[in-house]
Coordinates of C-alpha atoms in Angstrom, one line a residue:
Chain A
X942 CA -189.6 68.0 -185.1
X943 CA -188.9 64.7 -187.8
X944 CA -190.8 61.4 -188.2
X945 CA -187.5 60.6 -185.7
X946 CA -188.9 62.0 -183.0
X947 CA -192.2 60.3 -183.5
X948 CA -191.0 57.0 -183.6
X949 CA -188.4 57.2 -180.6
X950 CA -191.9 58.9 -178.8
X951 CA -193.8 55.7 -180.2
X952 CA -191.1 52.9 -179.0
X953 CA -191.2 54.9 -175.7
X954 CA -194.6 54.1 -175.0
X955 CA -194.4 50.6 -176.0
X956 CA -191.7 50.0 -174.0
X957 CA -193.7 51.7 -171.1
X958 CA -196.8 49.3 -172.2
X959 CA -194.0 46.3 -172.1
X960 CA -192.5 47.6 -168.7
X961 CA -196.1 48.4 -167.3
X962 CA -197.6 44.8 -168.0
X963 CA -194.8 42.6 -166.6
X964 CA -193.5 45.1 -163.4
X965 CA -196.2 46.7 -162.4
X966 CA -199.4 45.9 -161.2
X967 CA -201.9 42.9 -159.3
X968 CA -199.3 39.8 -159.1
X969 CA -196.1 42.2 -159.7
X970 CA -195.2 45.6 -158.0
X971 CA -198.6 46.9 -157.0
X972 CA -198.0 49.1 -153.6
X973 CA -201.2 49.9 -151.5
X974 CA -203.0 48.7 -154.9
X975 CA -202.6 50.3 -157.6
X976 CA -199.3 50.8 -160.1
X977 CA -198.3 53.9 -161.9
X978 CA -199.7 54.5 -165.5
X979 CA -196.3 54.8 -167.6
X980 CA -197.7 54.8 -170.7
X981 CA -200.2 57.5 -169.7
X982 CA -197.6 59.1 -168.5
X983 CA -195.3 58.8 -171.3
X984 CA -198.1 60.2 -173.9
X985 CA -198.4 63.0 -172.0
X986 CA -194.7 63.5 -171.9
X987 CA -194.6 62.8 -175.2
X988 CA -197.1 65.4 -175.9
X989 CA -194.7 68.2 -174.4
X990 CA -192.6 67.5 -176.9
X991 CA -194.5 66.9 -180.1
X992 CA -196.4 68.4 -182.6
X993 CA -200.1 68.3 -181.8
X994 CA -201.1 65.7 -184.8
X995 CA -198.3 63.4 -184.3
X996 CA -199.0 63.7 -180.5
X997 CA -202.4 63.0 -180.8
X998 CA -201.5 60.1 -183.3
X999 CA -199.5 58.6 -180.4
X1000 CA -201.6 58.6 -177.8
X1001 CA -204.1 57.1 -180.5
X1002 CA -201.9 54.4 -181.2
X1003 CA -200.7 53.8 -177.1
X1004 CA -203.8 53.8 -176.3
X1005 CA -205.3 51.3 -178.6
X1006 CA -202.0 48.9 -177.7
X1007 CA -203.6 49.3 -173.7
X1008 CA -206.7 48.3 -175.6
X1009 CA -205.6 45.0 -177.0
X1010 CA -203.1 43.9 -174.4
X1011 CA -205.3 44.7 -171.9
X1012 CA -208.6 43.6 -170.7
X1013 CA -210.7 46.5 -171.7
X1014 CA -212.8 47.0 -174.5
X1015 CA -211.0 48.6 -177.9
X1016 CA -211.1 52.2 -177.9
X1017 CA -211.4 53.1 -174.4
X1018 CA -208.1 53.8 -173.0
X1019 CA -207.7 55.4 -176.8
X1020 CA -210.4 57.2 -175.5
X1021 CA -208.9 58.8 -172.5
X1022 CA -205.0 58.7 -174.2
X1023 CA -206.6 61.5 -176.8
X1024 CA -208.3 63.3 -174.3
X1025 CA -204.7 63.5 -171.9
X1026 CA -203.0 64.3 -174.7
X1027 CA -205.3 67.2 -176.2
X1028 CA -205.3 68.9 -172.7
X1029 CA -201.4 68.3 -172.5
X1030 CA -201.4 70.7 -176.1
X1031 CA -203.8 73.2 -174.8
X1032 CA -201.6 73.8 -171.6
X1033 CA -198.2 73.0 -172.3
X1034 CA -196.5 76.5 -172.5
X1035 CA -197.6 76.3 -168.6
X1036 CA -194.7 74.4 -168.7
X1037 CA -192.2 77.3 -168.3
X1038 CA -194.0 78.4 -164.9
X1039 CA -192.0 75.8 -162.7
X1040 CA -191.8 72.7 -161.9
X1041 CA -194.7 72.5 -158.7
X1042 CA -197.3 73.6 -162.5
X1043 CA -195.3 70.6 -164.0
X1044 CA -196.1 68.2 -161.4
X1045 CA -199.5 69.4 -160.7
X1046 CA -200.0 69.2 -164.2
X1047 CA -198.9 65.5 -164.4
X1048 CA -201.0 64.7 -161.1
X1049 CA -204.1 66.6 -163.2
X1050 CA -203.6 64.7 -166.6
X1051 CA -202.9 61.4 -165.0
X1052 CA -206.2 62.3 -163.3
X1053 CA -208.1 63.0 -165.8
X1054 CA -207.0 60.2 -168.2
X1055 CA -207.7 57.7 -165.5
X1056 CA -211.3 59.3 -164.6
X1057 CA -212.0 59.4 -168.5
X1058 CA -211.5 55.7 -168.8
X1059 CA -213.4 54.5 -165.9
X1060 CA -216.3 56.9 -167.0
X1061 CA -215.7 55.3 -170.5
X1062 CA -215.8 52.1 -169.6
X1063 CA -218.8 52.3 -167.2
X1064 CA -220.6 53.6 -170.5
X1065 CA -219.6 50.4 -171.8
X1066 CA -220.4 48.1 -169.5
X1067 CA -217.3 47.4 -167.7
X1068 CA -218.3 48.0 -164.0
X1069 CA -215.1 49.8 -163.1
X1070 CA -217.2 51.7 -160.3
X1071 CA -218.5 48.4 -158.9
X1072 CA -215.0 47.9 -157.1
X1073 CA -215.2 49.6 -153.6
X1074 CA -211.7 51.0 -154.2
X1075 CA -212.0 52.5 -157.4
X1076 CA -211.3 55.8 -156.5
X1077 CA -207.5 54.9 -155.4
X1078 CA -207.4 53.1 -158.4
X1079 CA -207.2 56.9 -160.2
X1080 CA -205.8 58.7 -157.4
X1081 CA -202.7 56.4 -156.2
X1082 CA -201.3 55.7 -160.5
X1083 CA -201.7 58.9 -160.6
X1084 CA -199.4 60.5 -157.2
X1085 CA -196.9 57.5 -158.5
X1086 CA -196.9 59.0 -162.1
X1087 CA -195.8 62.2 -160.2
X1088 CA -193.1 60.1 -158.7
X1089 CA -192.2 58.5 -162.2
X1090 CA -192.0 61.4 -164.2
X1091 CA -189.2 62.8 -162.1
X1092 CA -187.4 60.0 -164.0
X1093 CA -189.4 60.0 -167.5
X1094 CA -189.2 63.6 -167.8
X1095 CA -185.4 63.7 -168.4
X1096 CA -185.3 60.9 -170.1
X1097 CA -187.4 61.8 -172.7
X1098 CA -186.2 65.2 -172.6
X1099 CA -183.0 63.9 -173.9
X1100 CA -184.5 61.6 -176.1
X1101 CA -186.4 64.1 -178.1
X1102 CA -183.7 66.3 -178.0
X1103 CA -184.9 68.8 -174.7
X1104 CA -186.8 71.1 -176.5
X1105 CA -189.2 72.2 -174.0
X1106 CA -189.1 70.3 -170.4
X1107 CA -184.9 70.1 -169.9
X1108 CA -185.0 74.0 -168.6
X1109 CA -186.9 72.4 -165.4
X1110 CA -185.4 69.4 -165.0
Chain B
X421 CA -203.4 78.0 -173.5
X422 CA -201.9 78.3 -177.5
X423 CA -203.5 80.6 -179.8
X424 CA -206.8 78.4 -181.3
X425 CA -205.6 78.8 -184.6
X426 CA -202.7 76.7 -184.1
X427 CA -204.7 73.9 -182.7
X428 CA -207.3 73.7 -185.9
X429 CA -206.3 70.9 -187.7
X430 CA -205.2 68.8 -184.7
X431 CA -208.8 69.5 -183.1
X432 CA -210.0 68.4 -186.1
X433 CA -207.7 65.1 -185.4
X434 CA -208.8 65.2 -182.1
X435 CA -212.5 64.8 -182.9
X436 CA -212.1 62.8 -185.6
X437 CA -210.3 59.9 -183.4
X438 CA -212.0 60.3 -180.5
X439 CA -215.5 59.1 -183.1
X440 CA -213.2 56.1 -184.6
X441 CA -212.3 55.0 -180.7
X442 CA -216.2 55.4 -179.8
X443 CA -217.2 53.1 -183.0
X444 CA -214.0 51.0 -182.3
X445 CA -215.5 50.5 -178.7
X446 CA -219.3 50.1 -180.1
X447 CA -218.2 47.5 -182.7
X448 CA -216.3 45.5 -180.1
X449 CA -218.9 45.3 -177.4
X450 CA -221.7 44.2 -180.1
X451 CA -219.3 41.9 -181.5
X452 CA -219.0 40.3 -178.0
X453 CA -215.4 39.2 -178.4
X454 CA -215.5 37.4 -181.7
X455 CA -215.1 39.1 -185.1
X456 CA -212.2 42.0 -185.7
X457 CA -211.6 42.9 -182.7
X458 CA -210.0 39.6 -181.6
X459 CA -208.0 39.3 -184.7
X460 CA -206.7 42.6 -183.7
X461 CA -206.6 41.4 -180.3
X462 CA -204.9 37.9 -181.9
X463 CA -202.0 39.9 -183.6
X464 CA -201.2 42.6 -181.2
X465 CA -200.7 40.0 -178.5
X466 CA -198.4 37.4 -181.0
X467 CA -196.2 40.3 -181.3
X468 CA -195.9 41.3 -177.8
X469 CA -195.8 37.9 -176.4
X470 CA -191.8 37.6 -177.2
X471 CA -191.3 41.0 -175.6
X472 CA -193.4 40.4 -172.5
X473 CA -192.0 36.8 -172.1
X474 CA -188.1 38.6 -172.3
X475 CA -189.2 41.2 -170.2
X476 CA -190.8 39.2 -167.7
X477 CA -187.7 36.7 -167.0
X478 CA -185.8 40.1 -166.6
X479 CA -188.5 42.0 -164.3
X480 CA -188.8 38.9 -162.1
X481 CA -186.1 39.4 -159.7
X482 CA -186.7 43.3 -159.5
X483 CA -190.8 41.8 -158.1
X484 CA -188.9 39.5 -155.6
X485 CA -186.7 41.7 -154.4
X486 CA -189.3 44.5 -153.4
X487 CA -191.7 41.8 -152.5
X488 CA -188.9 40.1 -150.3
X489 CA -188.3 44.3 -149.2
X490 CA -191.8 45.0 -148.4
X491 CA -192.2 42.1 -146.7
X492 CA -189.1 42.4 -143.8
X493 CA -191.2 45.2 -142.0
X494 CA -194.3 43.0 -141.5
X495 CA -191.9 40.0 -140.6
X496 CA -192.5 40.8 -136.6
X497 CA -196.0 41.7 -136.8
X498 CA -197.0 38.4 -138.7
X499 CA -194.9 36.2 -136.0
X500 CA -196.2 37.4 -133.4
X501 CA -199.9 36.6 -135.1
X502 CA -198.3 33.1 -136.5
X503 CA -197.7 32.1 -132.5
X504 CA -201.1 33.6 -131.6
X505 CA -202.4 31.3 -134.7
X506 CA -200.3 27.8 -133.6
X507 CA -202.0 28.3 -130.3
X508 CA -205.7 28.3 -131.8
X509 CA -204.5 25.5 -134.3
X510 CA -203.6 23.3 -131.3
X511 CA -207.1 23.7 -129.8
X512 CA -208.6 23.4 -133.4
X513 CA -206.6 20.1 -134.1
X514 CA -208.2 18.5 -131.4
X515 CA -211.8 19.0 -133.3
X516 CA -210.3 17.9 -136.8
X517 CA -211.0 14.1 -136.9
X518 CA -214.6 15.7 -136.3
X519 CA -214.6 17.8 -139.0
X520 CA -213.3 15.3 -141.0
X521 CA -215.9 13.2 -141.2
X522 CA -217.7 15.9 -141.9
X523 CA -216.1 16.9 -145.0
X524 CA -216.3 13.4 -146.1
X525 CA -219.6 13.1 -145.7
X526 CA -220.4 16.7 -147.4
X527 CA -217.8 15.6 -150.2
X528 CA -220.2 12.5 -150.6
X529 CA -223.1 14.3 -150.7
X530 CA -222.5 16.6 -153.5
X531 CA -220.7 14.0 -155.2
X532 CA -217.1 16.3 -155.0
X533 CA -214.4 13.9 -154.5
X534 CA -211.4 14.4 -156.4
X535 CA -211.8 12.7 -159.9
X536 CA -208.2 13.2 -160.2
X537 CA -208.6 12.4 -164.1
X538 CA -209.4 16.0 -164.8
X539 CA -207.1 16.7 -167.5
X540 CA -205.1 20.1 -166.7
X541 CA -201.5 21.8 -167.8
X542 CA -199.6 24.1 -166.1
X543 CA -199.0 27.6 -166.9
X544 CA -196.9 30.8 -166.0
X545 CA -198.1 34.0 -165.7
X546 CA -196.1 36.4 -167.9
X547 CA -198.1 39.6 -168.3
X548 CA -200.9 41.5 -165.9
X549 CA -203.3 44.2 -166.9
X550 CA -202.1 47.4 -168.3
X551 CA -203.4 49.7 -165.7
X552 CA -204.9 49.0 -162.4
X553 CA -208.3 48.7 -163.5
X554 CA -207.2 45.0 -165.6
X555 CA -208.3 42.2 -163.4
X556 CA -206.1 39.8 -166.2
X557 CA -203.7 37.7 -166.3
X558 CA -201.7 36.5 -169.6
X559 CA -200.5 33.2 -169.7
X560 CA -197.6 31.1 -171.5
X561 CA -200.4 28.5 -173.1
X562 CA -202.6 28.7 -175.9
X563 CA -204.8 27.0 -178.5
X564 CA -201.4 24.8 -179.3
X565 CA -201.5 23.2 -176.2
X566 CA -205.5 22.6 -175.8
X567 CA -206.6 25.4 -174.3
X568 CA -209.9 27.0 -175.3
X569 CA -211.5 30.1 -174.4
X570 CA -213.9 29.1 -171.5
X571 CA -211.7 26.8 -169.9
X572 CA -211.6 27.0 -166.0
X573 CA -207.8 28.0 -164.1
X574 CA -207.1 27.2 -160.6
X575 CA -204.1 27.8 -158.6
X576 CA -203.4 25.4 -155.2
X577 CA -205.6 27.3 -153.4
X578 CA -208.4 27.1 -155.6
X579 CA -210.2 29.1 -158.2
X580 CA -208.4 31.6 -160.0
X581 CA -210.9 32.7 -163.4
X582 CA -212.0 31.7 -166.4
X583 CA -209.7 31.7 -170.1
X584 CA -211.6 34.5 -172.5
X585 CA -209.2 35.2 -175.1
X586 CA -206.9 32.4 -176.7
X587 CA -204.0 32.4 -179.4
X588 CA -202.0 30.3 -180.6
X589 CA -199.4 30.5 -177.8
X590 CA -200.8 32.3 -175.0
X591 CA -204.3 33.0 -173.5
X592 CA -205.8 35.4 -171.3
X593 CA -207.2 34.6 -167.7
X594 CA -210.3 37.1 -166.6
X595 CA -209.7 36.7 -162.8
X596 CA -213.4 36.0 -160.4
X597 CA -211.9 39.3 -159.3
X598 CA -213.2 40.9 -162.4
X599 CA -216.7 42.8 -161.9
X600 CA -217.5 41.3 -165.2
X601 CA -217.3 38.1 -164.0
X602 CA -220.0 36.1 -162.4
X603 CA -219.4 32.3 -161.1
X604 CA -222.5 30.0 -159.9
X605 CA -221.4 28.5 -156.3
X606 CA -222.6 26.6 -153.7
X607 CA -222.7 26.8 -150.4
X608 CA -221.2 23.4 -149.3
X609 CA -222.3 24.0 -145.6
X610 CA -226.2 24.7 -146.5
X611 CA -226.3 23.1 -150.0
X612 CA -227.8 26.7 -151.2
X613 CA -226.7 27.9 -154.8
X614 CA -225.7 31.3 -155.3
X615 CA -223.8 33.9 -157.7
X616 CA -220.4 35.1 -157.0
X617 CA -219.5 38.5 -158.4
X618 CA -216.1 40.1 -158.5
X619 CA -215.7 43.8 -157.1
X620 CA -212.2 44.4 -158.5
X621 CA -209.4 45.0 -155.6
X622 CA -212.6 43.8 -152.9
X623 CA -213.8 41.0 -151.2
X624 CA -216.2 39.0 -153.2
X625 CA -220.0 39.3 -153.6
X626 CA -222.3 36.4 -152.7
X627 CA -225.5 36.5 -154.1
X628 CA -227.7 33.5 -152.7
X629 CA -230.5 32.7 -155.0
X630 CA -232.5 31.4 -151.6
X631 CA -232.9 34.2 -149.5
X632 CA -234.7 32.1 -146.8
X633 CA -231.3 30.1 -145.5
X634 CA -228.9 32.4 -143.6
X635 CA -225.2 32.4 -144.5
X636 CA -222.6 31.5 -141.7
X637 CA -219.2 33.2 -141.7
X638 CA -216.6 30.4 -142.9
X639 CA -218.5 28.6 -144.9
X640 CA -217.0 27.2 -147.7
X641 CA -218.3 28.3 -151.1
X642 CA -217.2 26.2 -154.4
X643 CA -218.0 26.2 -157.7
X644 CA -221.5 24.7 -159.1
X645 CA -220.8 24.1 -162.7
X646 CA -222.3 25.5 -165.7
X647 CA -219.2 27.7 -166.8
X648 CA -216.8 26.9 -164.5
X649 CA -215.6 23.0 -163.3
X650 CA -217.8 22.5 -160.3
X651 CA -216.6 21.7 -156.9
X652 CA -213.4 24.1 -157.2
X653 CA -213.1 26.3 -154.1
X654 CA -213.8 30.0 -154.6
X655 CA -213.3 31.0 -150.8
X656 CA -214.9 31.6 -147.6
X657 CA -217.9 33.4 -146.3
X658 CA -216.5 36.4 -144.7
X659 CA -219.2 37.6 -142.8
X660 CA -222.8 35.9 -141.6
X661 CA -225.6 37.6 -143.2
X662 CA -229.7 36.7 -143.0
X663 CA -231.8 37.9 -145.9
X664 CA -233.0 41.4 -145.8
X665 CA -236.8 41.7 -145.7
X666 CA -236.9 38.6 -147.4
X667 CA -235.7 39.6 -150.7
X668 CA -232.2 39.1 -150.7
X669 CA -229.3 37.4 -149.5
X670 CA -226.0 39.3 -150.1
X671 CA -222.9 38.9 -148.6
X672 CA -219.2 39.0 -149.0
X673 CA -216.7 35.8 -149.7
X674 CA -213.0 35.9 -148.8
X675 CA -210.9 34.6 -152.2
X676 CA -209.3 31.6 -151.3
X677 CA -206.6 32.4 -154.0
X678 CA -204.1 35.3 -153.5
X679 CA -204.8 37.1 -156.5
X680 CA -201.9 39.3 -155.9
X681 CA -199.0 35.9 -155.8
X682 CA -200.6 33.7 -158.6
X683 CA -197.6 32.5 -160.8
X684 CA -197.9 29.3 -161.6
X685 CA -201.9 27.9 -162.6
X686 CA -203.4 24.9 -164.2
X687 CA -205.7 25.4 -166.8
X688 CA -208.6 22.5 -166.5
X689 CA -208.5 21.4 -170.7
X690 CA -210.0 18.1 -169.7
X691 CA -213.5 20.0 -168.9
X692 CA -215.6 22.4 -171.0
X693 CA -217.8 24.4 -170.2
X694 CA -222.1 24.7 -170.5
X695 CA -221.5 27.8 -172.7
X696 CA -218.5 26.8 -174.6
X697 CA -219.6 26.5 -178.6
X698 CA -216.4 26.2 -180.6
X699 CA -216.2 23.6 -182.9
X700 CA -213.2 20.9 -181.6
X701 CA -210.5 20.8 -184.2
X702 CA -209.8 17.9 -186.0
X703 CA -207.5 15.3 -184.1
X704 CA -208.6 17.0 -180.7
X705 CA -208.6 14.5 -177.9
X706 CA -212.6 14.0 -177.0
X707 CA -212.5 16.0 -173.4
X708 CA -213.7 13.9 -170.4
X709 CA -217.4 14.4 -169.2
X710 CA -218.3 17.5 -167.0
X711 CA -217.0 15.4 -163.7
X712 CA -216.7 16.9 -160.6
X713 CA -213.5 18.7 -159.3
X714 CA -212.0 20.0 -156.6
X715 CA -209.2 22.2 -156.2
X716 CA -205.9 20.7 -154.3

């Protein structure tokens, strides 16, 4: 593992921030919804991959970027990025058990990141449980990360060099 | 699970960022969107801005062509409602003169017709949220072109949210969608004031501050000033509703914009708002008087 690997794990999740905020979502490609959480998804790809700090210091970083191109306050999807990727350390060896764990485990952590925020953000004020649908709005990005990280997966695998994930995939 | 000892520095890590995002959360809601947290804001979005921008001209035609894909199954459904709908049209048409004069007449009454000296420029949306829980929209004007946070944006059909983050280039739109967001209104049938409040992907909430005079389904509901340009349209009752025990008038409003096929807006620069207190920069045209507005 090099600084390389951190930065090519780093520009992925920007470019999934970029890709996120101009094709996905209310006014763009947004079915029954909701969008797909790539960058979510990409941290805990990413995570797979890296060593825990620099993981962590990833989904840090991704999330704070969510924070101040989003609409949320600062620190909250850092918040639930940390948390996503922390799990994603604890469990990755699970990784070699197949790839149903792999998707389960990417429909768990997608989950989980999304619950974390809205739980975070009602702390703060944000009302994210005042919207009728809020429950598909952590269930549906989360089946489509599924979907997504069919793609991500091997992409990232080769990006990083397939250390872990390429076996499955 | 990895052995523990592996994972004792990045726990460590782990706890310690997990305090700086809490504070970094605490510090922004006190600060109430002023202070670091928009400079951060400021600079993260001047640097992004180019790549959205690129982005979006590319991503585009990939949003037209699944809209345009998405859209051929419902073609023969919605015809078949679109001839159902002519039909009813026909029999409504004959009632419109009618009507009318009865817009006219509530248009005169609370003083709405179109100024059509608003000052406004139009914008294009380049960015949404980052995650389906943004109720957002970024847009290609900024504090260079005269826009200030505060300032009210409206789309054809009618009200669209209020600007609550600007740069130099670009600003941010908090949609009436937003749960955050609250917008006084009036109910043009009744003359009653109320409070709008967004539920994120629902309907609207009405909040009538009079509890005593019902609410009619299709009664038109528009802005009553304050923060947002009065007489803009916000939407349509969608469901009658009398007070419960007296207390309470709630109901839900039909958004008369599509939040989900905004583009194009118009920001309002030539009205401020009650709460806006920025200081107008040097050189600044002196904006109009609050006047009345309605959306096209």
């Amino acid at each position: 593992m090099t600084g390389k690997h951190v930065f090519y794990a780093l520009l992925l999740t920007v470019g999934g921030l970029v890709v996120q905020s101009t094709l996905f979502g209310e006014s763009r490609i947004n079915p029954f919804g909701a969008a797909p959480n790539l960058v979510l998804l990409l941290v805990v790809i990413c995570a797979a991959y890296l060593e825990p700090e620099p993981a962590l210091l990833v989904a840090f970083t991704s999330g704070l970027l969510m924070d101040l191109l989003g609409g949320s306050t600062i620190g909250l999807w850092a918040i639930a990025m940390l948390v996503a990727a922390y799990v994603t350390l604890r469990m990755r060896r699970r990784i070699d058990d197949g790839i149903v764990v792999v998707a389960a485990g990417v429909l768990g952590l997608s989950v989980l990141g999304q619950a974390i925020f809205a739980i975070a953000s009602t702390l703060f004020g944000q009302q994210v449980f005042a919207d009728p649908g809020w429950y598909r709005q952590i269930v549906l990005p989360s089946l489509y990360n599924v979907a997504f990280a069919a793609i991500l997966i091997p992409v990232v695998s080769r990006v990083m060099g397939g250390r872990q994930v390429r076996r499955l995939v | 699970m990895e052995p523990f000892r592996r994972f004792d520095r990045s726990t460590s890590l782990f706890i310690g960022l997990l305090i700086v995002s809490f504070l970094a959360a605490t510090i922004d809601v006190r600060s109430q969107g002023a202070g670091i947290g928009d400079t951060l804001r400021d600079g993260t979005q001047s640097l992004f801005s180019p790549l959205q921008q690129a982005a979006s001209v590319v991503t585009r035609p990939i949003v037209g062509f699944v809209d345009g894909i998405s859209n051929i199954a419902g073609l023969r459904e919605e015809n078949d409602r679109l001839r159902d709908r002519v039909g009813e049209l026909e029999a409504q048409a004959e009632d419109f003169a009618g009507l009318q004069n009865r817009l006219v007449e509530l248009e005169r009454i609370n003083n709405l017709e179109p100024p059509g000296d608003v000052a406004d420029i139009t914008a294009q949306i380049f960015s949404v949220g980052v995650s389906s829980f943004d109720h957002i929209r970024w847009i290609d004007v900024g504090s260079d072109d005269g826009v200030v946070a505060g300032h009210t944006v409206i789309d054809e059909d009618g009200l669209v949210g209020r600007v609550d983050f600007v740069n130099a280039t670009t600003a941010r739109v908090r949609l009436i969608s937003d749960p955050r967001n609250g917008v006084g209104v009036r109910d043009l049938d009744t003359n009653e004031t109320g409070l709008i409040e967004g539920q994120g992907s629902g309907l609207l909430r009405l909040r009538m501050f009079n509890p005593e005079e019902p609410v009619e389904e299709g009664h038109l509901i528009v802005t009553e000033g304050g923060r947002y340009a009065p007489g803009v349209v916000v939407g349509r009752v969608a469901e009658s509703a009398t007070a419960e025990a007296g207390f309470s008038l709630i109901t839900d409003v039909n958004a008369a914009v599509d939040f989900t096929r905004i583009d194009f807006v118009k920001v309002l620069v030539g009205w401020l708002p009650s709460d806006f207190s920025g200081p107008p920069e040097p050189g600044d045209p002196i904006p109009d008087a609050p006047e009345p507005f309605r959306g096209s």
